[in-house]
């Protein structure tokens, strides 16, 4: 090991804290065996090293699904560059460098996506189904229905028949038994009262 | 806890664990590559016409020029060695600094020579001597020498190709500048030096731009 082999930068400072090679089976030996084509050793190494890789990835990337993507990309990269490991050297700095690189790639990718795409679920729903999601309109319809319930019965009946069911005054008179002139008066009073109540409601 | 997809990936990868040819140590690979490049340079010196053999100049006592030459060779050699180290995951970033003292010596001595040139011959030190020829020589030689170097470096599929490309570019440009001294009249003007620096920067920029196709990073 030469004078330039002390490699730890701040984030790699304590690789053992991330759960490095704990000694049951030396990762270096497993990786050296994997280089010679030992699939079992390779599987044991990757399984043992995955929590370590995941812990390192978590220091840079915070979203869980992205962390798992990074872990998988690290495993693929390990597979591609496994011939660069030099037996006898510690595996952790080698793995840490690969994980660091792939984490940075993931962060760059997500910042690129973030710069070009806008995540706004409300805006999305509003544009997709204009009739269903006009939130303000449905709110005011509910308010209006509540206010109508509070109207005196005759005023409510007059309003319903002439305005909601769109009957003529004569039809409404026949249906309700109210005279045409009392219907007119009740509709007028109902609307006036609703206006006052709705105004109060908005002020609250 | 291991994610199911990650688990499946581990199974796939270990099923595909074909034996791989392990890379030799970076130092060994750097020396082998440098030996190849030296052989190439030697052939070029023997085959190409050169008006002004180095030995004659050395005998003429151009001590400083000699040191300058050694500094360029040292810069190139150290940069190439550093590039092979940086290409391996987890090796120290300290390697990036290794060629810098030699680079400073090389450029400093050239600058000093040029300064004396200016003092001695006034503004004629600003004339563009054989500068364009030098620029073309350094860039061309770098391209020719750079291809085998990049091929050797790409064997490591460097995960972070930029520092590898920059160091490789510096190395190959410095070695080309060293080679240039065998074909170059020694009295460099101030602009000649600037042109050397520009040539080194051009080669480093080219190497950095071409890092992906040349180094095939993983």
CSV table of C-alpha atoms in Angstrom, one decimal:
chain,number,residue,atom,x,y,z
A,1,UNK,CA,0.0,0.0,0.0
A,2,UNK,CA,1.6,3.3,-1.1
A,3,UNK,CA,1.3,6.7,0.5
A,4,UNK,CA,-1.8,7.5,-1.6
A,5,UNK,CA,-3.8,4.5,-0.5
A,6,UNK,CA,-5.5,6.1,2.4
A,7,UNK,CA,-8.7,6.7,0.5
A,8,UNK,CA,-11.5,7.6,3.0
A,9,UNK,CA,-13.3,10.8,2.2
A,10,UNK,CA,-15.7,12.1,4.8
A,11,UNK,CA,-18.7,10.1,3.8
A,12,UNK,CA,-16.8,6.9,3.7
A,13,UNK,CA,-15.1,7.7,7.0
A,14,UNK,CA,-16.4,4.8,8.9
A,15,UNK,CA,-17.3,2.0,6.6
A,16,UNK,CA,-17.6,-0.5,9.4
A,17,UNK,CA,-20.4,1.7,10.8
A,18,UNK,CA,-22.4,0.8,7.6
A,19,UNK,CA,-21.8,-2.9,8.4
A,20,UNK,CA,-18.8,-3.9,6.4
A,21,UNK,CA,-17.1,-7.3,6.3
A,22,UNK,CA,-17.6,-8.6,9.8
A,23,UNK,CA,-15.4,-11.6,9.5
A,24,UNK,CA,-17.4,-14.8,9.3
A,25,UNK,CA,-16.3,-15.2,5.7
A,26,UNK,CA,-13.8,-12.7,4.3
A,27,UNK,CA,-15.4,-10.7,1.5
A,28,UNK,CA,-12.0,-10.5,-0.1
A,29,UNK,CA,-11.8,-14.3,-0.3
A,30,UNK,CA,-15.4,-14.6,-1.6
A,31,UNK,CA,-14.8,-12.0,-4.3
A,32,UNK,CA,-11.5,-13.6,-5.3
A,33,UNK,CA,-13.3,-17.0,-5.6
A,34,UNK,CA,-16.1,-15.3,-7.6
A,35,UNK,CA,-13.5,-14.0,-10.0
A,36,UNK,CA,-12.5,-17.6,-10.6
A,37,UNK,CA,-16.1,-18.5,-11.4
A,38,UNK,CA,-17.4,-19.8,-8.0
A,39,UNK,CA,-21.1,-18.8,-8.2
A,40,UNK,CA,-21.8,-19.9,-4.6
A,41,UNK,CA,-19.1,-17.7,-3.2
A,42,UNK,CA,-20.4,-14.9,-5.4
A,43,UNK,CA,-24.0,-15.3,-4.1
A,44,UNK,CA,-22.8,-15.3,-0.5
A,45,UNK,CA,-20.7,-12.2,-1.1
A,46,UNK,CA,-23.5,-10.2,-2.8
A,47,UNK,CA,-26.1,-11.3,-0.1
A,48,UNK,CA,-23.7,-10.3,2.7
A,49,UNK,CA,-22.7,-7.0,1.0
A,50,UNK,CA,-26.2,-5.8,0.0
A,51,UNK,CA,-27.1,-4.4,3.5
A,52,UNK,CA,-23.7,-2.6,3.5
A,53,UNK,CA,-24.4,-1.2,0.0
A,54,UNK,CA,-27.9,-0.2,1.0
A,55,UNK,CA,-26.7,1.6,4.1
A,56,UNK,CA,-24.1,3.6,2.1
A,57,UNK,CA,-26.7,4.4,-0.6
A,58,UNK,CA,-29.1,5.7,2.1
A,59,UNK,CA,-26.5,8.3,3.2
A,60,UNK,CA,-26.9,10.0,-0.2
A,61,UNK,CA,-30.3,9.0,-1.5
A,62,UNK,CA,-33.4,9.3,0.8
A,63,UNK,CA,-36.4,7.9,-1.1
A,64,UNK,CA,-36.6,4.2,-0.4
A,65,UNK,CA,-37.5,3.0,-3.9
A,66,UNK,CA,-34.6,5.0,-5.3
A,67,UNK,CA,-32.3,3.4,-2.7
A,68,UNK,CA,-33.3,0.0,-3.9
A,69,UNK,CA,-32.7,1.0,-7.5
A,70,UNK,CA,-29.2,2.2,-6.6
A,71,UNK,CA,-28.6,-1.1,-4.7
A,72,UNK,CA,-29.5,-3.0,-7.9
A,73,UNK,CA,-27.4,-0.8,-10.1
A,74,UNK,CA,-24.5,-1.2,-7.8
A,75,UNK,CA,-24.9,-5.0,-8.0
A,76,UNK,CA,-24.9,-4.8,-11.8
A,77,UNK,CA,-21.8,-2.6,-11.8
A,78,UNK,CA,-20.0,-4.9,-9.4
A,79,UNK,CA,-20.8,-7.7,-11.9
A,80,UNK,CA,-19.3,-5.7,-14.7
A,81,UNK,CA,-16.1,-4.6,-12.9
A,82,UNK,CA,-15.5,-7.6,-10.7
A,83,UNK,CA,-12.2,-8.2,-12.6
A,84,UNK,CA,-10.8,-4.9,-11.2
A,85,UNK,CA,-10.8,-6.1,-7.6
A,86,UNK,CA,-7.3,-7.0,-6.5
A,87,UNK,CA,-7.2,-9.9,-4.0
A,88,UNK,CA,-5.7,-9.0,-0.7
A,89,UNK,CA,-7.1,-5.5,-0.6
A,90,UNK,CA,-10.2,-4.6,1.4
A,91,UNK,CA,-13.4,-4.9,-0.5
A,92,UNK,CA,-15.2,-2.1,1.3
A,93,UNK,CA,-13.5,0.9,-0.3
A,94,UNK,CA,-14.0,-0.7,-3.7
A,95,UNK,CA,-17.7,-1.3,-3.0
A,96,UNK,CA,-18.1,2.2,-1.4
A,97,UNK,CA,-16.6,3.9,-4.5
A,98,UNK,CA,-19.1,2.0,-6.8
A,99,UNK,CA,-22.0,2.8,-4.5
A,100,UNK,CA,-21.0,6.5,-4.3
A,101,UNK,CA,-20.9,6.7,-8.1
A,102,UNK,CA,-24.2,5.1,-8.6
A,103,UNK,CA,-25.9,7.2,-5.9
A,104,UNK,CA,-24.6,10.3,-7.6
A,105,UNK,CA,-25.9,9.1,-10.9
A,106,UNK,CA,-29.4,8.5,-9.3
A,107,UNK,CA,-29.4,11.9,-7.7
A,108,UNK,CA,-28.5,13.5,-11.1
A,109,UNK,CA,-31.2,11.6,-12.8
A,110,UNK,CA,-33.8,12.6,-10.2
A,111,UNK,CA,-32.8,16.2,-10.4
A,112,UNK,CA,-33.1,16.1,-14.1
A,113,UNK,CA,-36.6,14.6,-13.9
A,114,UNK,CA,-37.5,17.1,-11.2
A,115,UNK,CA,-36.4,20.0,-13.4
A,116,UNK,CA,-38.5,18.9,-16.3
A,117,UNK,CA,-41.6,17.3,-14.8
A,118,UNK,CA,-44.0,18.8,-12.4
A,119,UNK,CA,-45.7,16.6,-9.8
A,120,UNK,CA,-49.1,18.2,-9.0
A,121,UNK,CA,-51.8,15.5,-8.5
A,122,UNK,CA,-54.6,18.1,-8.0
A,123,UNK,CA,-53.8,19.9,-11.2
A,124,UNK,CA,-53.7,16.5,-13.0
A,125,UNK,CA,-57.1,15.4,-11.8
A,126,UNK,CA,-58.7,18.8,-12.5
A,127,UNK,CA,-57.6,18.6,-16.1
A,128,UNK,CA,-58.4,15.0,-16.6
A,129,UNK,CA,-62.0,15.1,-15.4
A,130,UNK,CA,-63.4,18.6,-15.4
A,131,UNK,CA,-67.0,17.6,-14.6
A,132,UNK,CA,-66.1,15.6,-11.5
A,133,UNK,CA,-63.6,17.5,-9.6
A,134,UNK,CA,-64.6,21.1,-9.5
A,135,UNK,CA,-64.1,21.2,-5.8
A,136,UNK,CA,-65.4,24.7,-5.2
A,137,UNK,CA,-68.6,24.1,-7.2
A,138,UNK,CA,-69.4,20.9,-5.3
A,139,UNK,CA,-68.7,22.7,-2.0
A,140,UNK,CA,-71.1,25.5,-2.8
A,141,UNK,CA,-73.7,22.9,-4.0
A,142,UNK,CA,-73.5,21.2,-0.6
A,143,UNK,CA,-73.8,24.6,1.2
A,144,UNK,CA,-76.8,25.5,-0.9
A,145,UNK,CA,-78.5,22.1,-0.2
A,146,UNK,CA,-77.9,22.7,3.5
A,147,UNK,CA,-79.3,26.2,3.4
A,148,UNK,CA,-82.4,25.0,1.5
A,149,UNK,CA,-83.1,22.4,4.2
A,150,UNK,CA,-83.3,25.3,6.7
A,151,UNK,CA,-85.9,27.2,4.7
A,152,UNK,CA,-89.6,27.2,5.9
A,153,UNK,CA,-91.4,24.3,4.2
A,154,UNK,CA,-93.6,26.4,2.0
A,155,UNK,CA,-90.7,28.5,0.7
A,156,UNK,CA,-88.7,25.4,0.1
A,157,UNK,CA,-91.4,23.7,-1.8
A,158,UNK,CA,-92.0,26.8,-4.0
A,159,UNK,CA,-88.4,27.1,-4.8
A,160,UNK,CA,-88.0,23.4,-5.6
A,161,UNK,CA,-90.9,23.2,-7.9
A,162,UNK,CA,-90.4,26.3,-9.9
A,163,UNK,CA,-86.6,26.6,-10.0
A,164,UNK,CA,-85.2,23.0,-9.6
A,165,UNK,CA,-87.9,21.0,-11.3
A,166,UNK,CA,-88.5,24.0,-13.7
A,167,UNK,CA,-92.3,23.8,-13.5
A,168,UNK,CA,-94.4,26.7,-14.7
A,169,UNK,CA,-96.2,28.7,-12.0
A,170,UNK,CA,-99.6,27.0,-12.9
A,171,UNK,CA,-98.1,23.5,-12.8
A,172,UNK,CA,-96.4,24.3,-9.4
A,173,UNK,CA,-99.6,25.6,-8.1
A,174,UNK,CA,-101.5,22.4,-9.1
A,175,UNK,CA,-98.7,20.3,-7.6
A,176,UNK,CA,-98.4,22.1,-4.3
A,177,UNK,CA,-101.8,23.5,-3.7
A,178,UNK,CA,-100.3,27.0,-3.2
A,179,UNK,CA,-101.8,29.8,-5.2
A,180,UNK,CA,-99.8,31.3,-8.0
A,181,UNK,CA,-99.3,34.6,-6.1
A,182,UNK,CA,-98.2,32.9,-2.9
A,183,UNK,CA,-95.8,30.8,-4.9
A,184,UNK,CA,-94.3,34.0,-6.4
A,185,UNK,CA,-94.0,35.5,-2.9
A,186,UNK,CA,-92.5,32.4,-1.4
A,187,UNK,CA,-89.9,32.0,-4.2
A,188,UNK,CA,-89.0,35.6,-3.8
A,189,UNK,CA,-88.6,35.3,0.0
A,190,UNK,CA,-86.7,32.0,-0.3
A,191,UNK,CA,-84.1,33.5,-2.8
A,192,UNK,CA,-83.7,36.6,-0.6
A,193,UNK,CA,-83.2,34.5,2.5
A,194,UNK,CA,-80.7,32.1,0.7
A,195,UNK,CA,-78.8,35.1,-0.5
A,196,UNK,CA,-78.5,36.5,3.0
A,197,UNK,CA,-77.6,33.1,4.5
A,198,UNK,CA,-75.1,32.3,1.7
A,199,UNK,CA,-73.5,35.7,2.2
A,200,UNK,CA,-73.1,35.0,5.9
A,201,UNK,CA,-71.7,31.6,5.1
A,202,UNK,CA,-69.0,33.1,2.9
A,203,UNK,CA,-68.0,35.6,5.5
A,204,UNK,CA,-67.5,32.9,8.1
B,1,UNK,CA,-34.2,-7.7,4.9
B,2,UNK,CA,-33.6,-8.1,1.2
B,3,UNK,CA,-35.9,-6.7,-1.4
B,4,UNK,CA,-37.4,-9.5,-3.6
B,5,UNK,CA,-36.2,-8.0,-6.8
B,6,UNK,CA,-32.7,-7.4,-5.4
B,7,UNK,CA,-32.7,-11.0,-4.3
B,8,UNK,CA,-33.7,-12.2,-7.8
B,9,UNK,CA,-31.0,-10.1,-9.2
B,10,UNK,CA,-28.4,-11.6,-6.9
B,11,UNK,CA,-29.5,-15.1,-8.1
B,12,UNK,CA,-29.2,-14.1,-11.7
B,13,UNK,CA,-25.8,-12.6,-11.3
B,14,UNK,CA,-24.4,-15.5,-9.3
B,15,UNK,CA,-25.8,-17.9,-11.9
B,16,UNK,CA,-23.8,-15.9,-14.5
B,17,UNK,CA,-20.5,-15.9,-12.5
B,18,UNK,CA,-18.2,-16.9,-15.4
B,19,UNK,CA,-14.5,-16.7,-14.5
B,20,UNK,CA,-13.0,-13.3,-15.3
B,21,UNK,CA,-9.5,-12.4,-16.2
B,22,UNK,CA,-8.2,-10.4,-13.2
B,23,UNK,CA,-6.4,-7.1,-14.0
B,24,UNK,CA,-2.8,-6.9,-13.1
B,25,UNK,CA,-1.9,-4.2,-10.5
B,26,UNK,CA,-2.3,-0.6,-11.9
B,27,UNK,CA,1.4,0.0,-11.6
B,28,UNK,CA,2.3,-3.1,-13.7
B,29,UNK,CA,-0.3,-2.2,-16.3
B,30,UNK,CA,1.0,1.4,-16.4
B,31,UNK,CA,4.6,0.2,-16.9
B,32,UNK,CA,3.6,-2.2,-19.7
B,33,UNK,CA,1.7,0.5,-21.4
B,34,UNK,CA,4.5,3.1,-21.0
B,35,UNK,CA,7.0,0.5,-22.4
B,36,UNK,CA,4.8,0.1,-25.5
B,37,UNK,CA,4.6,3.9,-25.9
B,38,UNK,CA,8.3,4.2,-25.5
B,39,UNK,CA,8.9,1.6,-28.2
B,40,UNK,CA,6.6,3.5,-30.5
B,41,UNK,CA,8.4,6.8,-29.7
B,42,UNK,CA,11.7,5.3,-30.4
B,43,UNK,CA,10.6,4.0,-33.8
B,44,UNK,CA,9.2,7.4,-34.6
B,45,UNK,CA,12.5,9.1,-33.7
B,46,UNK,CA,14.5,6.6,-35.8
B,47,UNK,CA,12.2,6.7,-38.8
B,48,UNK,CA,11.1,10.4,-39.0
B,49,UNK,CA,13.7,13.0,-40.2
B,50,UNK,CA,14.9,15.2,-37.4
B,51,UNK,CA,17.3,18.0,-38.1
B,52,UNK,CA,18.7,18.5,-34.7
B,53,UNK,CA,19.6,15.5,-32.6
B,54,UNK,CA,19.2,15.7,-28.9
B,55,UNK,CA,22.6,14.5,-28.0
B,56,UNK,CA,24.2,17.5,-29.7
B,57,UNK,CA,22.1,19.9,-27.7
B,58,UNK,CA,22.9,18.1,-24.5
B,59,UNK,CA,26.6,18.4,-25.3
B,60,UNK,CA,26.1,22.0,-26.0
B,61,UNK,CA,25.4,22.4,-22.3
B,62,UNK,CA,21.7,23.4,-22.4
B,63,UNK,CA,21.3,22.1,-18.8
B,64,UNK,CA,18.0,23.8,-18.2
B,65,UNK,CA,16.6,22.4,-21.4
B,66,UNK,CA,17.6,19.0,-20.3
B,67,UNK,CA,15.8,19.3,-16.9
B,68,UNK,CA,12.8,20.7,-18.8
B,69,UNK,CA,12.8,17.6,-20.9
B,70,UNK,CA,13.1,15.3,-17.9
B,71,UNK,CA,10.2,17.2,-16.2
B,72,UNK,CA,8.0,16.7,-19.3
B,73,UNK,CA,8.8,13.0,-19.3
B,74,UNK,CA,8.2,12.7,-15.6
B,75,UNK,CA,4.9,14.6,-15.9
B,76,UNK,CA,3.7,12.2,-18.6
B,77,UNK,CA,4.9,9.1,-16.9
B,78,UNK,CA,3.3,10.0,-13.5
B,79,UNK,CA,0.1,11.1,-15.1
B,80,UNK,CA,-0.2,7.8,-17.0
B,81,UNK,CA,0.5,5.8,-13.8
B,82,UNK,CA,-2.1,7.9,-11.9
B,83,UNK,CA,-4.7,7.3,-14.6
B,84,UNK,CA,-4.3,3.6,-14.2
B,85,UNK,CA,-4.8,3.9,-10.5
B,86,UNK,CA,-7.8,6.2,-10.6
B,87,UNK,CA,-9.5,3.9,-13.1
B,88,UNK,CA,-9.9,1.3,-10.3
B,89,UNK,CA,-12.8,1.8,-7.9
B,90,UNK,CA,-11.9,2.9,-4.4
B,91,UNK,CA,-8.3,4.0,-5.2
B,92,UNK,CA,-7.2,7.3,-3.6
B,93,UNK,CA,-8.0,10.6,-5.3
B,94,UNK,CA,-4.6,11.6,-4.1
B,95,UNK,CA,-3.3,10.1,-7.4
B,96,UNK,CA,-4.8,13.2,-9.1
B,97,UNK,CA,-2.1,15.3,-7.4
B,98,UNK,CA,0.8,13.0,-8.2
B,99,UNK,CA,1.8,14.5,-11.6
B,100,UNK,CA,1.4,18.2,-10.4
B,101,UNK,CA,4.9,18.9,-9.0
B,102,UNK,CA,6.5,17.6,-12.2
B,103,UNK,CA,4.0,19.6,-14.3
B,104,UNK,CA,4.8,22.7,-12.3
B,105,UNK,CA,8.6,22.2,-12.8
B,106,UNK,CA,8.1,21.6,-16.5
B,107,UNK,CA,5.9,24.6,-17.1
B,108,UNK,CA,8.0,26.8,-14.7
B,109,UNK,CA,11.3,26.0,-16.5
B,110,UNK,CA,9.8,26.6,-19.9
B,111,UNK,CA,8.4,29.9,-18.6
B,112,UNK,CA,11.8,30.9,-17.2
B,113,UNK,CA,13.5,30.0,-20.5
B,114,UNK,CA,11.0,32.1,-22.4
B,115,UNK,CA,11.4,35.0,-20.0
B,116,UNK,CA,15.1,35.0,-20.6
B,117,UNK,CA,14.4,34.9,-24.3
B,118,UNK,CA,12.2,38.0,-24.0
B,119,UNK,CA,14.9,39.8,-22.0
B,120,UNK,CA,17.6,38.9,-24.5
B,121,UNK,CA,15.8,39.6,-27.7
B,122,UNK,CA,13.1,42.0,-26.7
B,123,UNK,CA,9.7,41.8,-28.4
B,124,UNK,CA,11.0,39.2,-30.8
B,125,UNK,CA,10.3,36.8,-27.9
B,126,UNK,CA,6.6,37.3,-28.8
B,127,UNK,CA,7.0,36.1,-32.3
B,128,UNK,CA,5.2,33.0,-33.2
B,129,UNK,CA,8.1,30.7,-34.0
B,130,UNK,CA,7.3,27.2,-35.1
B,131,UNK,CA,4.3,27.3,-32.8
B,132,UNK,CA,1.6,26.1,-35.1
B,133,UNK,CA,3.8,23.2,-36.1
B,134,UNK,CA,4.3,22.4,-32.4
B,135,UNK,CA,0.6,22.5,-31.7
B,136,UNK,CA,-0.2,20.3,-34.6
B,137,UNK,CA,2.6,17.9,-33.6
B,138,UNK,CA,1.5,17.6,-29.9
B,139,UNK,CA,-2.1,17.1,-30.8
B,140,UNK,CA,-1.5,14.6,-33.6
B,141,UNK,CA,1.0,12.6,-31.6
B,142,UNK,CA,-1.4,12.6,-28.6
B,143,UNK,CA,-4.2,11.3,-30.8
B,144,UNK,CA,-1.9,8.5,-32.1
B,145,UNK,CA,-0.5,7.6,-28.7
B,146,UNK,CA,-3.8,8.1,-27.0
B,147,UNK,CA,-5.7,5.3,-28.7
B,148,UNK,CA,-3.6,2.5,-27.3
B,149,UNK,CA,-3.5,4.2,-23.9
B,150,UNK,CA,-7.3,4.6,-23.9
B,151,UNK,CA,-7.8,1.0,-24.9
B,152,UNK,CA,-5.6,-0.2,-22.0
B,153,UNK,CA,-7.4,2.1,-19.6
B,154,UNK,CA,-10.8,1.0,-20.8
B,155,UNK,CA,-10.1,-2.6,-19.6
B,156,UNK,CA,-11.0,-1.4,-16.1
B,157,UNK,CA,-14.3,0.1,-17.4
B,158,UNK,CA,-13.7,3.1,-15.0
B,159,UNK,CA,-16.9,3.9,-13.2
B,160,UNK,CA,-15.9,7.6,-13.0
B,161,UNK,CA,-14.2,8.3,-16.4
B,162,UNK,CA,-13.6,12.0,-16.1
B,163,UNK,CA,-10.5,12.1,-13.9
B,164,UNK,CA,-9.1,9.0,-15.8
B,165,UNK,CA,-9.6,10.8,-19.1
B,166,UNK,CA,-8.1,14.1,-17.7
B,167,UNK,CA,-5.0,12.3,-16.3
B,168,UNK,CA,-4.6,10.2,-19.5
B,169,UNK,CA,-4.9,13.3,-21.6
B,170,UNK,CA,-2.3,15.1,-19.5
B,171,UNK,CA,0.0,12.1,-19.7
B,172,UNK,CA,-0.2,11.6,-23.4
B,173,UNK,CA,0.2,15.4,-24.1
B,174,UNK,CA,3.3,15.6,-21.9
B,175,UNK,CA,4.8,12.5,-23.5
B,176,UNK,CA,4.1,14.0,-26.9
B,177,UNK,CA,5.7,17.3,-25.8
B,178,UNK,CA,8.7,15.2,-24.7
B,179,UNK,CA,8.8,13.5,-28.1
B,180,UNK,CA,8.5,16.9,-29.8
B,181,UNK,CA,11.8,18.0,-28.3
B,182,UNK,CA,13.5,15.5,-30.6
B,183,UNK,CA,12.1,17.4,-33.6
B,184,UNK,CA,12.0,20.9,-32.3
B,185,UNK,CA,14.5,23.8,-32.4
B,186,UNK,CA,15.4,24.5,-28.8
B,187,UNK,CA,15.0,28.3,-28.6
B,188,UNK,CA,11.4,28.5,-27.7
B,189,UNK,CA,9.7,31.9,-27.7
B,190,UNK,CA,7.2,33.0,-25.2
B,191,UNK,CA,4.3,32.1,-27.5
B,192,UNK,CA,5.8,28.7,-28.1
B,193,UNK,CA,5.4,28.0,-24.5
B,194,UNK,CA,1.8,29.3,-24.5
B,195,UNK,CA,1.2,27.1,-27.5
B,196,UNK,CA,2.5,24.0,-25.6
B,197,UNK,CA,0.2,24.8,-22.7
B,198,UNK,CA,-2.7,25.3,-25.2
B,199,UNK,CA,-1.8,22.0,-26.8
B,200,UNK,CA,-1.9,20.2,-23.5
B,201,UNK,CA,-5.2,21.8,-22.6
B,202,UNK,CA,-6.7,20.8,-26.1
B,203,UNK,CA,-5.6,17.2,-25.6
B,204,UNK,CA,-7.0,17.1,-22.1
B,205,UNK,CA,-10.3,18.6,-23.3
B,206,UNK,CA,-10.5,16.2,-26.2
B,207,UNK,CA,-9.8,13.3,-23.8
B,208,UNK,CA,-12.5,14.5,-21.4
B,209,UNK,CA,-15.0,14.9,-24.2
B,210,UNK,CA,-14.3,11.5,-25.7
B,211,UNK,CA,-14.2,9.7,-22.3
B,212,UNK,CA,-17.3,7.7,-22.8
B,213,UNK,CA,-16.6,6.1,-26.2
B,214,UNK,CA,-12.9,5.8,-25.4
B,215,UNK,CA,-13.0,4.4,-21.9
B,216,UNK,CA,-16.4,2.6,-22.0
B,217,UNK,CA,-17.2,3.2,-18.4
B,218,UNK,CA,-19.3,0.7,-16.5
